Amino acid sequence: MKKITLTLSAAALALGIGGAGVAMADHHGGKGKADANGDGVVSLEEMKARSAERFARMDANSDGVLNADDRTAKRAERFAAADTNNDGELSEAEMTAAREARDAKREERRAQRRAMRAEKRFTRLDTDNSGGVSQAEMDAAKEAREARRGERRGGDRAARGGRRGGDRTMRMMRRADTNNDQAVSRAEFDAAIEARFARLDADGSGTITAEEREAARDARRAQRQERRGSR
């Protein structure tokens, strides 16, 4: 079971559904962003293109399937990168250097995410694009959040009740693995991405707007809070 869990977790990372998800990526344009053309919305084509990049990175042996073999290949790659003198062993100094490099990259990613979140939050609040946020804009944003929470509590409580507990990422990966072979093929991967896009595209417009992304984030927060409260 442990091997199976690791296999599906690898695929979960590629799908990006363990956290914010591909469609939850920064909606500004630019390299590595879901919204490639920077128009403020994410189309299915953009989402699948970004997902394909992640799949390719995770498919370490390039066999078109995410499974335990990819994790083995990744471990070998990490070992080779850390073994700077190529002697087949890691010295204490090499292990320390590798750990420090990972920590530095992790902190850099965190700083980037914090900066992006702050920028997006400011943009949402500054509804008149004046370059500043007034008290009225802050009050309006608070009222909108409270209204969304009220709607979810009224309409989604019963639906969420049956899905409490367990690991959300693993549940989604098991759904993606439709033939139950403990691996996720490219076809299964693409089908899961399309299904996720359809869920996020609440108005069926064919694109995912910043508002729909925010609503999905709020829904996840509410689900987490409800699960914590039920323990």
CSV table of C-alpha atoms in Angstrom, one decimal:
chain,number,residue,atom,x,y,z
A,1,MET,CA,0.0,0.0,0.0
A,2,LYS,CA,2.9,2.4,0.7
A,3,LYS,CA,4.2,1.9,-2.8
A,4,ILE,CA,0.8,2.6,-4.3
A,5,THR,CA,0.4,5.7,-2.2
A,6,LEU,CA,3.8,7.0,-3.3
A,7,THR,CA,3.0,6.3,-7.0
A,8,LEU,CA,-0.3,8.2,-6.9
A,9,SER,CA,1.2,11.0,-4.9
A,10,ALA,CA,3.7,11.5,-7.7
A,11,ALA,CA,0.9,11.8,-10.2
A,12,ALA,CA,-0.9,14.2,-7.8
A,13,LEU,CA,2.0,16.5,-7.8
A,14,ALA,CA,1.9,16.6,-11.6
A,15,LEU,CA,-1.8,17.2,-11.7
A,16,GLY,CA,-1.4,20.0,-9.2
A,17,ILE,CA,-4.4,18.9,-7.3
A,18,GLY,CA,-2.8,18.4,-4.0
A,19,GLY,CA,-2.7,22.1,-3.5
A,20,ALA,CA,-4.0,25.0,-5.4
A,21,GLY,CA,-4.0,23.1,-8.7
A,22,VAL,CA,-3.1,24.0,-12.2
A,23,ALA,CA,-6.1,26.2,-12.8
A,24,MET,CA,-5.3,27.9,-9.5
A,25,ALA,CA,-2.0,29.1,-10.8
A,26,ASP,CA,-1.2,32.8,-11.1
A,27,HIS,CA,-3.7,34.2,-13.6
A,28,HIS,CA,-1.2,36.8,-15.0
A,29,GLY,CA,0.6,35.8,-18.1
A,30,GLY,CA,4.2,34.8,-18.4
A,31,LYS,CA,6.4,31.7,-18.6
A,32,GLY,CA,5.2,28.8,-16.5
A,33,LYS,CA,1.8,30.4,-15.8
A,34,ALA,CA,-1.6,28.9,-16.5
A,35,ASP,CA,-2.9,32.1,-18.1
A,36,ALA,CA,-0.3,32.1,-20.9
A,37,ASN,CA,-1.7,35.0,-22.8
A,38,GLY,CA,-2.3,37.2,-19.7
A,39,ASP,CA,-5.9,38.0,-20.4
A,40,GLY,CA,-7.0,37.3,-16.8
A,41,VAL,CA,-8.8,34.0,-17.5
A,42,VAL,CA,-7.6,30.4,-17.9
A,43,SER,CA,-8.9,28.4,-20.9
A,44,LEU,CA,-9.0,24.6,-21.1
A,45,GLU,CA,-6.2,24.8,-23.7
A,46,GLU,CA,-4.0,26.8,-21.4
A,47,MET,CA,-4.8,24.6,-18.4
A,48,LYS,CA,-3.9,21.4,-20.4
A,49,ALA,CA,-0.7,23.0,-21.8
A,50,ARG,CA,0.5,23.9,-18.2
A,51,SER,CA,-0.5,20.4,-17.0
A,52,ALA,CA,1.4,18.8,-19.9
A,53,GLU,CA,4.5,20.6,-18.7
A,54,ARG,CA,4.1,19.2,-15.2
A,55,PHE,CA,3.4,15.7,-16.5
A,56,ALA,CA,6.6,15.8,-18.6
A,57,ARG,CA,8.6,16.9,-15.6
A,58,MET,CA,7.2,14.1,-13.4
A,59,ASP,CA,7.4,11.4,-16.1
A,60,ALA,CA,11.2,11.0,-15.4
A,61,ASN,CA,11.6,8.0,-17.7
A,62,SER,CA,9.4,9.4,-20.5
A,63,ASP,CA,7.3,6.3,-20.8
A,64,GLY,CA,4.0,8.3,-20.8
A,65,VAL,CA,2.9,6.9,-17.5
A,66,LEU,CA,3.3,8.3,-13.9
A,67,ASN,CA,4.1,5.4,-11.6
A,68,ALA,CA,6.7,4.1,-9.1
A,69,ASP,CA,9.4,3.9,-11.8
A,70,ASP,CA,9.3,7.7,-12.1
A,71,ARG,CA,9.9,8.1,-8.4
A,72,THR,CA,12.9,5.8,-8.6
A,73,ALA,CA,14.3,7.7,-11.5
A,74,LYS,CA,13.8,11.0,-9.7
A,75,ARG,CA,15.6,9.7,-6.6
A,76,ALA,CA,18.5,8.7,-8.8
A,77,GLU,CA,18.6,12.1,-10.4
A,78,ARG,CA,18.7,13.8,-7.0
A,79,PHE,CA,21.4,11.5,-5.8
A,80,ALA,CA,23.5,12.2,-8.9
A,81,ALA,CA,23.1,16.0,-8.5
A,82,ALA,CA,24.1,15.8,-4.8
A,83,ASP,CA,27.1,13.5,-5.6
A,84,THR,CA,29.2,16.4,-6.9
A,85,ASN,CA,32.5,14.4,-7.1
A,86,ASN,CA,30.8,11.5,-8.8
A,87,ASP,CA,32.2,8.9,-6.5
A,88,GLY,CA,28.9,7.0,-6.0
A,89,GLU,CA,28.6,8.1,-2.4
A,90,LEU,CA,27.4,11.2,-0.6
A,91,SER,CA,29.7,12.7,2.0
A,92,GLU,CA,28.5,14.7,4.9
A,93,ALA,CA,29.5,17.9,3.1
A,94,GLU,CA,27.6,16.9,0.0
A,95,MET,CA,24.5,16.0,1.9
A,96,THR,CA,24.6,19.3,3.8
A,97,ALA,CA,25.1,21.3,0.6
A,98,ALA,CA,22.2,19.4,-1.1
A,99,ARG,CA,19.9,20.1,1.9
A,100,GLU,CA,20.9,23.8,2.0
A,101,ALA,CA,20.2,24.1,-1.7
A,102,ARG,CA,16.7,22.5,-1.3
A,103,ASP,CA,15.9,24.8,1.6
A,104,ALA,CA,17.0,27.8,-0.4
A,105,LYS,CA,14.8,26.9,-3.3
A,106,ARG,CA,11.9,26.1,-1.1
A,107,GLU,CA,12.2,29.5,0.6
A,108,GLU,CA,12.5,31.2,-2.8
A,109,ARG,CA,9.3,29.6,-4.0
A,110,ARG,CA,7.5,30.5,-0.7
A,111,ALA,CA,8.6,34.1,-1.1
A,112,GLN,CA,7.3,34.1,-4.7
A,113,ARG,CA,4.0,32.7,-3.7
A,114,ARG,CA,3.6,35.2,-0.9
A,115,ALA,CA,4.4,38.1,-3.3
A,116,MET,CA,1.9,36.8,-5.9
A,117,ARG,CA,-0.8,36.3,-3.3
A,118,ALA,CA,-0.3,39.9,-2.0
A,119,GLU,CA,-0.4,41.2,-5.6
A,120,LYS,CA,-3.6,39.4,-6.4
A,121,ARG,CA,-5.3,40.4,-3.2
A,122,PHE,CA,-4.4,44.0,-3.8
A,123,THR,CA,-5.7,43.8,-7.4
A,124,ARG,CA,-9.0,42.3,-6.2
A,125,LEU,CA,-9.4,45.0,-3.6
A,126,ASP,CA,-8.5,47.9,-5.9
A,127,THR,CA,-11.7,47.6,-7.9
A,128,ASP,CA,-11.5,51.1,-9.4
A,129,ASN,CA,-7.8,50.6,-10.4
A,130,SER,CA,-6.8,53.8,-8.7
A,131,GLY,CA,-3.6,52.3,-7.3
A,132,GLY,CA,-4.8,52.4,-3.8
A,133,VAL,CA,-7.5,50.6,-1.7
A,134,SER,CA,-10.1,52.7,0.0
A,135,GLN,CA,-12.1,51.8,3.1
A,136,ALA,CA,-15.2,51.4,0.9
A,137,GLU,CA,-13.4,48.9,-1.3
A,138,MET,CA,-12.3,46.9,1.8
A,139,ASP,CA,-15.8,46.9,3.2
A,140,ALA,CA,-17.2,45.8,-0.1
A,141,ALA,CA,-14.7,42.9,-0.3
A,142,LYS,CA,-15.6,41.8,3.2
A,143,GLU,CA,-19.3,41.8,2.4
A,144,ALA,CA,-18.7,39.8,-0.7
A,145,ARG,CA,-16.7,37.2,1.2
A,146,GLU,CA,-19.4,36.9,3.8
A,147,ALA,CA,-22.1,36.5,1.2
A,148,ARG,CA,-20.2,33.7,-0.6
A,149,ARG,CA,-19.7,31.9,2.7
A,150,GLY,CA,-23.4,32.2,3.5
A,151,GLU,CA,-24.3,30.7,0.1
A,152,ARG,CA,-21.9,27.8,0.5
A,153,ARG,CA,-23.1,27.0,4.0
A,154,GLY,CA,-26.7,27.0,2.9
A,155,GLY,CA,-26.3,25.0,-0.4
A,156,ASP,CA,-23.2,22.8,0.0
A,157,ARG,CA,-23.3,21.6,3.6
A,158,ALA,CA,-25.2,18.3,2.9
A,159,ALA,CA,-23.0,17.6,-0.2
A,160,ARG,CA,-19.8,18.1,1.7
A,161,GLY,CA,-20.9,16.0,4.6
A,162,GLY,CA,-20.4,12.8,2.8
A,163,ARG,CA,-16.8,13.7,1.8
A,164,ARG,CA,-15.3,14.4,5.1
A,165,GLY,CA,-12.1,12.8,6.3
A,166,GLY,CA,-9.4,11.0,4.3
A,167,ASP,CA,-6.8,12.5,2.1
A,168,ARG,CA,-8.3,14.7,-0.6
A,169,THR,CA,-5.3,14.4,-2.9
A,170,MET,CA,-5.4,10.6,-2.8
A,171,ARG,CA,-9.2,10.5,-3.4
A,172,MET,CA,-8.8,12.6,-6.5
A,173,MET,CA,-5.8,10.5,-7.8
A,174,ARG,CA,-7.8,7.3,-7.3
A,175,ARG,CA,-10.6,8.8,-9.4
A,176,ALA,CA,-8.0,9.7,-12.1
A,177,ASP,CA,-6.7,6.1,-12.1
A,178,THR,CA,-9.8,4.9,-13.8
A,179,ASN,CA,-8.5,1.4,-14.7
A,180,ASN,CA,-7.2,0.9,-11.1
A,181,ASP,CA,-3.6,-0.2,-12.2
A,182,GLN,CA,-2.0,2.1,-9.6
A,183,ALA,CA,-0.6,4.4,-12.3
A,184,VAL,CA,-1.9,7.4,-14.2
A,185,SER,CA,-1.5,7.3,-17.9
A,186,ARG,CA,-1.5,10.5,-20.1
A,187,ALA,CA,-5.0,9.7,-21.2
A,188,GLU,CA,-6.2,9.4,-17.6
A,189,PHE,CA,-4.3,12.5,-16.7
A,190,ASP,CA,-5.9,14.6,-19.5
A,191,ALA,CA,-9.4,13.3,-18.5
A,192,ALA,CA,-8.8,14.3,-14.9
A,193,ILE,CA,-7.7,17.8,-16.0
A,194,GLU,CA,-10.7,18.2,-18.2
A,195,ALA,CA,-13.0,17.1,-15.4
A,196,ARG,CA,-11.4,19.5,-12.9
A,197,PHE,CA,-11.6,22.4,-15.4
A,198,ALA,CA,-15.4,21.7,-15.8
A,199,ARG,CA,-15.9,21.8,-12.1
A,200,LEU,CA,-14.0,25.1,-11.8
A,201,ASP,CA,-15.7,26.7,-14.8
A,202,ALA,CA,-18.9,27.4,-12.8
A,203,ASP,CA,-20.7,29.3,-15.4
A,204,GLY,CA,-19.8,27.0,-18.3
A,205,SER,CA,-18.2,29.8,-20.3
A,206,GLY,CA,-15.2,27.8,-21.4
A,207,THR,CA,-12.7,29.8,-19.3
A,208,ILE,CA,-11.9,30.1,-15.6
A,209,THR,CA,-12.0,33.6,-14.3
A,210,ALA,CA,-10.3,35.1,-11.3
A,211,GLU,CA,-13.6,35.2,-9.5
A,212,GLU,CA,-14.2,31.5,-10.1
A,213,ARG,CA,-10.6,30.7,-8.9
A,214,GLU,CA,-11.3,32.8,-5.7
A,215,ALA,CA,-14.6,31.0,-5.2
A,216,ALA,CA,-12.9,27.6,-5.5
A,217,ARG,CA,-10.3,28.7,-2.9
A,218,ASP,CA,-12.9,29.9,-0.5
A,219,ALA,CA,-14.8,26.6,-0.9
A,220,ARG,CA,-11.7,24.6,-0.1
A,221,ARG,CA,-11.0,26.7,3.0
A,222,ALA,CA,-14.6,26.2,4.2
A,223,GLN,CA,-14.3,22.4,3.7
A,224,ARG,CA,-11.1,22.3,5.7
A,225,GLN,CA,-12.6,24.3,8.5
A,226,GLU,CA,-15.6,22.1,8.6
A,227,ARG,CA,-13.5,19.0,8.7
A,228,ARG,CA,-11.5,20.5,11.6
A,229,GLY,CA,-14.7,21.3,13.4
A,230,SER,CA,-16.0,17.8,13.1
A,231,ARG,CA,-13.0,16.2,14.7
